[in-house]
Amino acid sequence: MKLLMCIDDTDNLGSPGTGEILENIGKGIVNNGWGQVSYITRHQFLIHEDIKYTSHNSSMCFLIETDFEDCSGLSHEECRDQITAYGMNYLLENGAEGSDPGLCITDLEKISPEETGKLMAFGSRAKKEVLSKEAAYRLAEEIEGVHLSEHGGTGDGVIGAIAGCGLRLTGNDGKVKGKIKVDDPGKIITAKELKKRYNAEAVRAVPNHIEIEDDCMILIGDEIKAVYSHYQMTLPVCVNEDPDTSVQAEWRTCTKKQLKGI
Amino acid sequence: MNLNVWINIDGAKIFDGNVEDEEKAAKAAEECGMFVQDTEDELVSDVPITCLNCRYRRWIADGFSCQKLY
C-alpha cells in the first residue's frame, strides 16, 4: 500500500515547525511497524493577504509504503485507517495553539488517473489562486481514496494539505526537507559521485531541469539542497561562473538564493 | 530599530526595501538584535544573519513583514 500524507498549518511562531511535526508522525508510523516513510517534501503556495498563514504558507508531505506483513492481517482499508487515525490523533494532541491544522491522506492505489489529475490541478491552482476550504472538501468528497480532516482552529490547513498531496503527485514541486551536510566545499567531483555521496537519485540543471550526465564535473559549493523533480530526490546544479574553476567544472551546486521560489 | 528600514502599515512592520537587497536585509537583522534563525527549510539567503532567514519574518505578496517588532 502506498499513501501520501500531507499536513499544513500546524505551527505558530514558537512551536515546532510543520516539517518537524510530520517527521514525528513518520517516526511513529515506523516505530509502530506500520511501514516505511520517504523523505519529506515542502510545497510552497501563493502568498496573498487573503490567506491566513504563519509566515510562509507551505505544506509538508511524505510517502508511506506498507507491506502486507506490516498490517498484521488487517485489510487494506483497516491498515490505512489505522495510519489515518494515528495522524489525526497526533495533530489533535500536537497542533500548536492558534494554528489551523489540516491532514490529507491519499491512497495511491485507490485513485484513478483522472482523480490524480484533479488533485494535481488543485495543487497547481494553490500556487496561483486563493482557494477556499469548501473547495478543498468538495474535491476530497469527489475522490474516494482521499481522506481530508481538520484538527483545530479554523481548519483552513485542509486547503494546503490536499493541495500538497496534489503537488507531490506532479513529481515536480518543492524542496526536500532537511539540511545536507557538505563534506568538502570547493572540491570538484562527477555527478555520479555527487549522487552517491548525498543519496540522491538525479542531478539536474536549474532552471531547465535537464538531467546532468554522470561524467559531468560539479563544483561543490557551501550549500547543497535537494529538490523534488521528475519524482526523484534531485540535486540541483547551476552554471559555474567562477572563472577559477569553470574550466574544470561546468556546474556547481546551487546557493539558497538560486533556489529561492522552488 | 532602524526607522529607515521598516514602515508601519496598519500596525504591521513592513520591510521598506526590495527583498533582493540582501545587504539591507542583513543590516536590518544585525541592528535588530532579536534575530532568530528560521528552520533550515525556510532559509532563502546564503547570508547567515538576515531578516530573510529570520523566524519572525512573514512573507507578504511583495516583500515581508516583521512579527517581532512592535
mmCIF file of C-alpha atoms in Angstrom:
data_model
loop_
_atom_site.group_PDB
_atom_site.id
_atom_site.type_symbol
_atom_site.label_atom_id
_atom_site.label_comp_id
_atom_site.label_asym_id
_atom_site.label_seq_id
_atom_site.Cartn_x
_atom_site.Cartn_y
_atom_site.Cartn_z
ATOM 1 C CA MET A 1 0.000 0.000 0.000
ATOM 2 C CA LYS A 2 1.217 3.467 -0.836
ATOM 3 C CA LEU A 3 -0.179 6.538 0.886
ATOM 4 C CA LEU A 4 0.707 10.189 0.624
ATOM 5 C CA MET A 5 0.346 12.076 3.891
ATOM 6 C CA CYS A 6 0.392 15.861 3.863
ATOM 7 C CA ILE A 7 -0.165 18.330 6.694
ATOM 8 C CA ASP A 8 -0.460 22.088 6.803
ATOM 9 C CA ASP A 9 -0.894 24.944 9.236
ATOM 10 C CA THR A 10 0.126 23.068 12.366
ATOM 11 C CA ASP A 11 2.552 25.583 13.887
ATOM 12 C CA ASN A 12 2.910 29.009 15.416
ATOM 13 C CA LEU A 13 5.952 31.238 15.873
ATOM 14 C CA GLY A 14 7.125 29.446 18.992
ATOM 15 C CA SER A 15 6.264 25.843 18.212
ATOM 16 C CA PRO A 16 7.999 23.088 16.249
ATOM 17 C CA GLY A 17 7.536 23.620 12.519
ATOM 18 C CA THR A 18 5.127 21.655 10.346
ATOM 19 C CA GLY A 19 8.029 19.655 8.904
ATOM 20 C CA GLU A 20 9.113 18.536 12.364
ATOM 21 C CA ILE A 21 5.569 17.502 13.212
ATOM 22 C CA LEU A 22 5.328 15.378 10.070
ATOM 23 C CA GLU A 23 8.743 13.919 10.841
ATOM 24 C CA ASN A 24 7.441 12.866 14.261
ATOM 25 C CA ILE A 25 4.341 11.292 12.742
ATOM 26 C CA GLY A 26 6.658 9.389 10.395
ATOM 27 C CA LYS A 27 8.713 8.106 13.315
ATOM 28 C CA GLY A 28 5.536 6.915 14.977
ATOM 29 C CA ILE A 29 4.450 5.041 11.847
ATOM 30 C CA VAL A 30 7.840 3.354 11.542
ATOM 31 C CA ASN A 31 8.122 2.582 15.270
ATOM 32 C CA ASN A 32 4.676 1.005 15.258
ATOM 33 C CA GLY A 33 5.815 -1.244 12.418
ATOM 34 C CA TRP A 34 3.164 0.064 10.023
ATOM 35 C CA GLY A 35 5.518 0.814 7.160
ATOM 36 C CA GLN A 36 8.337 2.997 5.912
ATOM 37 C CA VAL A 37 8.212 6.689 5.150
ATOM 38 C CA SER A 38 10.051 8.624 2.456
ATOM 39 C CA TYR A 39 11.821 11.929 2.641
ATOM 40 C CA ILE A 40 9.564 14.925 3.223
ATOM 41 C CA THR A 41 8.827 17.451 0.505
ATOM 42 C CA ARG A 42 7.917 21.069 1.186
ATOM 43 C CA HIS A 43 5.394 22.689 -1.132
ATOM 44 C CA GLN A 44 5.047 26.459 -1.429
ATOM 45 C CA PHE A 45 1.682 28.075 -2.083
ATOM 46 C CA LEU A 46 0.555 31.550 -3.059
ATOM 47 C CA ILE A 47 1.433 34.376 -0.717
ATOM 48 C CA HIS A 48 -1.632 36.610 -0.552
ATOM 49 C CA GLU A 49 -3.192 38.905 2.037
ATOM 50 C CA ASP A 50 -6.453 36.938 1.965
ATOM 51 C CA ILE A 51 -4.676 33.737 3.027
ATOM 52 C CA LYS A 52 -4.027 33.083 6.709
ATOM 53 C CA TYR A 53 -0.617 31.534 7.370
ATOM 54 C CA THR A 54 2.091 31.769 9.996
ATOM 55 C CA SER A 55 4.999 33.033 7.940
ATOM 56 C CA HIS A 56 5.409 31.273 4.600
ATOM 57 C CA ASN A 57 2.289 29.311 3.522
ATOM 58 C CA SER A 58 3.752 25.916 2.737
ATOM 59 C CA SER A 59 2.823 22.324 3.491
ATOM 60 C CA MET A 60 4.835 19.153 4.112
ATOM 61 C CA CYS A 61 4.259 15.746 2.530
ATOM 62 C CA PHE A 62 5.722 12.232 2.534
ATOM 63 C CA LEU A 63 5.048 8.821 1.051
ATOM 64 C CA ILE A 64 4.203 5.872 3.303
ATOM 65 C CA GLU A 65 4.869 2.379 1.937
ATOM 66 C CA THR A 66 3.335 -0.541 3.738
ATOM 67 C CA ASP A 67 3.799 -4.249 3.069
ATOM 68 C CA PHE A 68 1.072 -6.754 3.765
ATOM 69 C CA GLU A 69 3.053 -8.059 6.792
ATOM 70 C CA ASP A 70 3.128 -4.567 8.302
ATOM 71 C CA CYS A 71 -0.639 -4.619 8.547
ATOM 72 C CA SER A 72 -0.746 -7.741 10.780
ATOM 73 C CA GLY A 73 -3.604 -9.327 8.911
ATOM 74 C CA LEU A 74 -5.628 -6.152 8.563
ATOM 75 C CA SER A 75 -7.372 -5.373 5.301
ATOM 76 C CA HIS A 76 -6.048 -2.621 3.070
ATOM 77 C CA GLU A 77 -8.709 -0.243 4.358
ATOM 78 C CA GLU A 78 -8.162 -1.168 8.016
ATOM 79 C CA CYS A 79 -4.426 -0.685 7.685
ATOM 80 C CA ARG A 80 -4.902 2.703 6.003
ATOM 81 C CA ASP A 81 -7.456 3.745 8.631
ATOM 82 C CA GLN A 82 -5.032 2.819 11.409
ATOM 83 C CA ILE A 83 -2.405 5.149 9.973
ATOM 84 C CA THR A 84 -5.006 7.851 9.337
ATOM 85 C CA ALA A 85 -6.228 7.679 12.942
ATOM 86 C CA TYR A 86 -2.668 7.964 14.179
ATOM 87 C CA GLY A 87 -2.073 11.094 12.109
ATOM 88 C CA MET A 88 -5.331 12.666 13.230
ATOM 89 C CA ASN A 89 -4.634 11.997 16.914
ATOM 90 C CA TYR A 90 -1.097 13.323 16.588
ATOM 91 C CA LEU A 91 -2.328 16.591 15.131
ATOM 92 C CA LEU A 92 -5.069 16.890 17.737
ATOM 93 C CA GLU A 93 -2.522 16.498 20.517
ATOM 94 C CA ASN A 94 0.350 18.443 18.951
ATOM 95 C CA GLY A 95 -1.148 21.137 16.758
ATOM 96 C CA ALA A 96 0.125 24.454 18.092
ATOM 97 C CA GLU A 97 -2.079 26.995 19.819
ATOM 98 C CA GLY A 98 -3.590 29.343 17.259
ATOM 99 C CA SER A 99 -2.864 27.004 14.363
ATOM 100 C CA ASP A 100 -5.467 25.567 11.960
ATOM 101 C CA PRO A 101 -4.180 22.070 11.196
ATOM 102 C CA GLY A 102 -5.273 20.068 8.188
ATOM 103 C CA LEU A 103 -4.450 16.487 7.248
ATOM 104 C CA CYS A 104 -4.757 14.810 3.867
ATOM 105 C CA ILE A 105 -4.065 11.153 3.160
ATOM 106 C CA THR A 106 -4.212 9.982 -0.423
ATOM 107 C CA ASP A 107 -4.403 6.261 -1.098
ATOM 108 C CA LEU A 108 -2.444 5.900 -4.315
ATOM 109 C CA GLU A 109 -3.942 2.504 -5.145
ATOM 110 C CA LYS A 110 -7.464 3.848 -4.876
ATOM 111 C CA ILE A 111 -7.305 6.919 -7.078
ATOM 112 C CA SER A 112 -7.789 6.877 -10.833
ATOM 113 C CA PRO A 113 -5.635 8.775 -13.321
ATOM 114 C CA GLU A 114 -8.477 11.265 -13.708
ATOM 115 C CA GLU A 115 -8.650 11.813 -9.952
ATOM 116 C CA THR A 116 -4.878 12.156 -9.827
ATOM 117 C CA GLY A 117 -5.209 14.883 -12.441
ATOM 118 C CA LYS A 118 -7.802 16.703 -10.339
ATOM 119 C CA LEU A 119 -5.555 16.631 -7.300
ATOM 120 C CA MET A 120 -2.580 17.878 -9.294
ATOM 121 C CA ALA A 121 -4.685 20.673 -10.786
ATOM 122 C CA PHE A 122 -5.852 21.743 -7.316
ATOM 123 C CA GLY A 123 -2.249 21.823 -6.114
ATOM 124 C CA SER A 124 -1.182 23.922 -9.074
ATOM 125 C CA ARG A 125 -4.060 26.336 -8.510
ATOM 126 C CA ALA A 126 -3.000 26.780 -4.876
ATOM 127 C CA LYS A 127 0.264 28.254 -6.142
ATOM 128 C CA LYS A 128 -1.601 30.905 -8.128
ATOM 129 C CA GLU A 129 -5.030 31.459 -6.573
ATOM 130 C CA VAL A 130 -6.733 31.957 -3.234
ATOM 131 C CA LEU A 131 -8.688 28.738 -2.647
ATOM 132 C CA SER A 132 -11.405 28.045 -0.114
ATOM 133 C CA LYS A 133 -11.799 25.337 2.485
ATOM 134 C CA GLU A 134 -15.107 24.430 0.832
ATOM 135 C CA ALA A 135 -13.350 23.806 -2.480
ATOM 136 C CA ALA A 136 -10.861 21.550 -0.719
ATOM 137 C CA TYR A 137 -13.627 19.494 0.893
ATOM 138 C CA ARG A 138 -15.591 19.311 -2.364
ATOM 139 C CA LEU A 139 -12.582 17.802 -4.088
ATOM 140 C CA ALA A 140 -11.965 15.352 -1.256
ATOM 141 C CA GLU A 141 -15.594 14.212 -1.361
ATOM 142 C CA GLU A 142 -15.305 13.526 -5.102
ATOM 143 C CA ILE A 143 -12.340 11.175 -4.604
ATOM 144 C CA GLU A 144 -12.885 8.030 -2.564
ATOM 145 C CA GLY A 145 -9.186 7.461 -1.989
ATOM 146 C CA VAL A 146 -8.689 10.799 -0.264
ATOM 147 C CA HIS A 147 -9.084 11.457 3.445
ATOM 148 C CA LEU A 148 -9.242 15.134 4.454
ATOM 149 C CA SER A 149 -9.713 16.339 8.009
ATOM 150 C CA GLU A 150 -9.177 19.398 10.181
ATOM 151 C CA HIS A 151 -7.907 19.384 13.739
ATOM 152 C CA GLY A 152 -8.437 22.712 15.398
ATOM 153 C CA GLY A 153 -8.772 26.436 14.792
ATOM 154 C CA THR A 154 -10.420 27.384 11.536
ATOM 155 C CA GLY A 155 -9.268 24.149 9.918
ATOM 156 C CA ASP A 156 -8.017 26.098 6.921
ATOM 157 C CA GLY A 157 -4.975 23.834 6.817
ATOM 158 C CA VAL A 158 -7.083 21.367 4.820
ATOM 159 C CA ILE A 159 -6.521 23.541 1.743
ATOM 160 C CA GLY A 160 -2.749 23.216 1.863
ATOM 161 C CA ALA A 161 -2.945 19.594 2.954
ATOM 162 C CA ILE A 162 -4.850 18.408 -0.119
ATOM 163 C CA ALA A 163 -3.010 20.830 -2.401
ATOM 164 C CA GLY A 164 0.302 19.498 -1.096
ATOM 165 C CA CYS A 165 -0.715 15.943 -1.991
ATOM 166 C CA GLY A 166 -1.592 17.217 -5.453
ATOM 167 C CA LEU A 167 1.781 18.879 -5.898
ATOM 168 C CA ARG A 168 3.652 15.812 -4.664
ATOM 169 C CA LEU A 169 1.717 13.803 -7.263
ATOM 170 C CA THR A 170 3.032 16.061 -10.021
ATOM 171 C CA GLY A 171 6.536 14.839 -9.189
ATOM 172 C CA ASN A 172 7.930 18.276 -9.907
ATOM 173 C CA ASP A 173 7.434 20.592 -6.982
ATOM 174 C CA GLY A 174 9.189 21.653 -3.855
ATOM 175 C CA LYS A 175 12.324 21.154 -1.869
ATOM 176 C CA VAL A 176 13.282 18.082 0.116
ATOM 177 C CA LYS A 177 13.223 18.802 3.839
ATOM 178 C CA GLY A 178 16.479 18.676 5.746
ATOM 179 C CA LYS A 179 19.952 20.069 5.761
ATOM 180 C CA ILE A 180 22.609 18.226 3.787
ATOM 181 C CA LYS A 181 25.976 18.323 5.480
ATOM 182 C CA VAL A 182 28.584 19.322 2.930
ATOM 183 C CA ASP A 183 31.849 17.456 3.491
ATOM 184 C CA ASP A 184 34.295 19.410 1.395
ATOM 185 C CA PRO A 185 33.157 22.596 -0.303
ATOM 186 C CA GLY A 186 35.402 23.609 -3.177
ATOM 187 C CA LYS A 187 36.033 20.046 -4.341
ATOM 188 C CA ILE A 188 35.180 19.050 -7.908
ATOM 189 C CA ILE A 189 33.607 15.629 -8.429
ATOM 190 C CA THR A 190 31.479 13.859 -11.031
ATOM 191 C CA ALA A 191 27.703 13.991 -10.987
ATOM 192 C CA LYS A 192 27.717 10.240 -10.322
ATOM 193 C CA GLU A 193 29.862 10.721 -7.214
ATOM 194 C CA LEU A 194 27.694 13.633 -6.067
ATOM 195 C CA LYS A 195 24.590 11.457 -6.216
ATOM 196 C CA LYS A 196 26.320 8.640 -4.375
ATOM 197 C CA ARG A 197 27.635 10.887 -1.602
ATOM 198 C CA TYR A 198 24.322 12.533 -0.878
ATOM 199 C CA ASN A 199 21.927 9.648 -1.616
ATOM 200 C CA ALA A 200 20.261 11.492 -4.451
ATOM 201 C CA GLU A 201 18.564 9.931 -7.457
ATOM 202 C CA ALA A 202 19.463 12.569 -10.024
ATOM 203 C CA VAL A 203 21.393 15.749 -10.687
ATOM 204 C CA ARG A 204 19.521 18.317 -12.740
ATOM 205 C CA ALA A 205 20.221 21.777 -14.074
ATOM 206 C CA VAL A 206 18.446 24.875 -12.810
ATOM 207 C CA PRO A 207 16.324 26.305 -14.294
ATOM 208 C CA ASN A 208 15.628 23.895 -17.186
ATOM 209 C CA HIS A 209 15.578 20.573 -15.241
ATOM 210 C CA ILE A 210 17.777 18.807 -17.790
ATOM 211 C CA GLU A 211 19.474 15.784 -16.231
ATOM 212 C CA ILE A 212 23.237 16.106 -15.872
ATOM 213 C CA GLU A 213 25.149 13.106 -17.133
ATOM 214 C CA ASP A 214 27.139 11.001 -14.704
ATOM 215 C CA ASP A 215 30.553 12.005 -16.010
ATOM 216 C CA CYS A 216 29.955 15.779 -15.852
ATOM 217 C CA MET A 217 32.084 17.618 -13.307
ATOM 218 C CA ILE A 218 30.421 19.537 -10.473
ATOM 219 C CA LEU A 219 31.952 22.061 -8.103
ATOM 220 C CA ILE A 220 30.679 21.517 -4.567
ATOM 221 C CA GLY A 221 29.611 24.830 -3.070
ATOM 222 C CA ASP A 222 28.992 25.721 0.560
ATOM 223 C CA GLU A 223 25.414 24.505 0.350
ATOM 224 C CA ILE A 224 23.599 21.537 -1.103
ATOM 225 C CA LYS A 225 19.825 21.416 -1.059
ATOM 226 C CA ALA A 226 17.763 18.678 -2.658
ATOM 227 C CA VAL A 227 14.571 19.348 -4.605
ATOM 228 C CA TYR A 228 11.771 17.089 -5.834
ATOM 229 C CA SER A 229 11.946 16.820 -9.600
ATOM 230 C CA HIS A 230 10.818 14.093 -12.019
ATOM 231 C CA TYR A 231 9.608 12.064 -8.989
ATOM 232 C CA GLN A 232 13.173 11.931 -7.730
ATOM 233 C CA MET A 233 15.197 13.378 -4.903
ATOM 234 C CA THR A 234 17.299 15.628 -7.064
ATOM 235 C CA LEU A 235 20.394 17.716 -6.524
ATOM 236 C CA PRO A 236 20.025 20.964 -8.463
ATOM 237 C CA VAL A 237 23.103 22.499 -10.062
ATOM 238 C CA CYS A 238 23.656 25.863 -11.698
ATOM 239 C CA VAL A 239 26.167 27.028 -14.289
ATOM 240 C CA ASN A 240 29.527 27.531 -12.622
ATOM 241 C CA GLU A 241 30.502 31.129 -13.290
ATOM 242 C CA ASP A 242 33.621 31.086 -11.143
ATOM 243 C CA PRO A 243 36.475 31.882 -13.560
ATOM 244 C CA ASP A 244 38.983 29.899 -11.476
ATOM 245 C CA THR A 245 37.080 26.615 -11.692
ATOM 246 C CA SER A 246 34.657 26.860 -14.616
ATOM 247 C CA VAL A 247 37.068 25.122 -16.983
ATOM 248 C CA GLN A 248 37.257 22.039 -14.754
ATOM 249 C CA ALA A 249 33.604 22.120 -13.690
ATOM 250 C CA GLU A 250 30.809 23.403 -15.889
ATOM 251 C CA TRP A 251 28.327 23.113 -13.000
ATOM 252 C CA ARG A 252 28.203 23.899 -9.300
ATOM 253 C CA THR A 253 25.704 23.146 -6.562
ATOM 254 C CA CYS A 254 23.151 25.946 -6.244
ATOM 255 C CA THR A 255 23.064 28.537 -3.498
ATOM 256 C CA LYS A 256 19.969 29.186 -1.380
ATOM 257 C CA LYS A 257 19.371 32.368 -3.320
ATOM 258 C CA GLN A 258 19.410 30.487 -6.624
ATOM 259 C CA LEU A 259 16.795 28.076 -5.299
ATOM 260 C CA LYS A 260 14.509 30.735 -3.888
ATOM 261 C CA GLY A 261 10.979 30.253 -5.091
ATOM 262 C CA ILE A 262 11.196 26.485 -5.548
ATOM 263 C CA MET B 1 15.181 49.598 15.459
ATOM 264 C CA ASN B 2 16.315 51.303 12.278
ATOM 265 C CA LEU B 3 13.375 53.532 11.369
ATOM 266 C CA ASN B 4 14.629 53.800 7.806
ATOM 267 C CA VAL B 5 14.162 50.098 7.194
ATOM 268 C CA TRP B 6 10.628 49.484 8.424
ATOM 269 C CA ILE B 7 7.395 51.179 7.510
ATOM 270 C CA ASN B 8 4.239 50.844 9.514
ATOM 271 C CA ILE B 9 1.157 49.846 7.541
ATOM 272 C CA ASP B 10 -1.982 49.139 9.565
ATOM 273 C CA GLY B 11 0.151 48.100 12.523
ATOM 274 C CA ALA B 12 2.373 45.759 10.537
ATOM 275 C CA LYS B 13 6.097 46.467 10.238
ATOM 276 C CA ILE B 14 6.836 46.099 6.535
ATOM 277 C CA PHE B 15 10.391 45.886 5.224
ATOM 278 C CA ASP B 16 10.936 49.045 3.262
ATOM 279 C CA GLY B 17 13.059 47.641 0.510
ATOM 280 C CA ASN B 18 13.434 45.101 -2.242
ATOM 281 C CA VAL B 19 13.733 41.507 -0.988
ATOM 282 C CA GLU B 20 16.639 41.152 -3.404
ATOM 283 C CA ASP B 21 18.501 43.794 -1.411
ATOM 284 C CA GLU B 22 20.397 41.296 0.724
ATOM 285 C CA GLU B 23 22.704 43.900 2.185
ATOM 286 C CA LYS B 24 19.839 45.950 3.556
ATOM 287 C CA ALA B 25 18.077 42.889 4.995
ATOM 288 C CA ALA B 26 21.310 41.712 6.645
ATOM 289 C CA LYS B 27 21.966 45.130 8.137
ATOM 290 C CA ALA B 28 18.432 45.264 9.496
ATOM 291 C CA ALA B 29 18.887 41.907 11.238
ATOM 292 C CA GLU B 30 22.211 42.945 12.734
ATOM 293 C CA GLU B 31 20.729 46.128 14.124
ATOM 294 C CA CYS B 32 17.589 44.421 15.373
ATOM 295 C CA GLY B 33 19.157 42.136 17.972
ATOM 296 C CA MET B 34 16.128 39.832 18.015
ATOM 297 C CA PHE B 35 17.127 37.695 15.043
ATOM 298 C CA VAL B 36 16.295 34.008 15.428
ATOM 299 C CA GLN B 37 17.191 31.701 12.559
ATOM 300 C CA ASP B 38 14.184 30.005 10.993
ATOM 301 C CA THR B 39 14.091 26.253 10.418
ATOM 302 C CA GLU B 40 16.566 25.147 7.756
ATOM 303 C CA ASP B 41 13.867 24.543 5.191
ATOM 304 C CA GLU B 42 12.735 28.153 5.298
ATOM 305 C CA LEU B 43 16.153 29.744 4.784
ATOM 306 C CA VAL B 44 16.343 31.631 1.489
ATOM 307 C CA SER B 45 19.550 33.613 1.820
ATOM 308 C CA ASP B 46 23.161 32.490 1.956
ATOM 309 C CA VAL B 47 23.876 35.299 4.421
ATOM 310 C CA PRO B 48 23.528 33.696 7.870
ATOM 311 C CA ILE B 49 22.087 36.632 9.792
ATOM 312 C CA THR B 50 19.492 38.461 7.743
ATOM 313 C CA CYS B 51 15.815 39.240 8.116
ATOM 314 C CA LEU B 52 15.287 36.999 5.076
ATOM 315 C CA ASN B 53 16.222 33.986 7.219
ATOM 316 C CA CYS B 54 14.555 35.091 10.434
ATOM 317 C CA ARG B 55 11.905 33.081 12.196
ATOM 318 C CA TYR B 56 9.886 36.248 12.715
ATOM 319 C CA ARG B 57 9.699 37.438 9.104
ATOM 320 C CA ARG B 58 6.419 36.848 7.415
ATOM 321 C CA TRP B 59 6.336 36.766 3.649
ATOM 322 C CA ILE B 60 3.791 39.018 2.012
ATOM 323 C CA ALA B 61 2.945 39.463 -1.655
ATOM 324 C CA ASP B 62 5.714 41.932 -2.401
ATOM 325 C CA GLY B 63 8.137 41.520 0.472
ATOM 326 C CA PHE B 64 7.980 40.630 4.135
ATOM 327 C CA SER B 65 6.914 41.984 7.470
ATOM 328 C CA CYS B 66 8.398 41.520 10.932
ATOM 329 C CA GLN B 67 6.298 39.760 13.547
ATOM 330 C CA LYS B 68 8.652 40.646 16.391
ATOM 331 C CA LEU B 69 8.946 44.414 16.198
ATOM 332 C CA TYR B 70 6.164 46.430 17.778
#
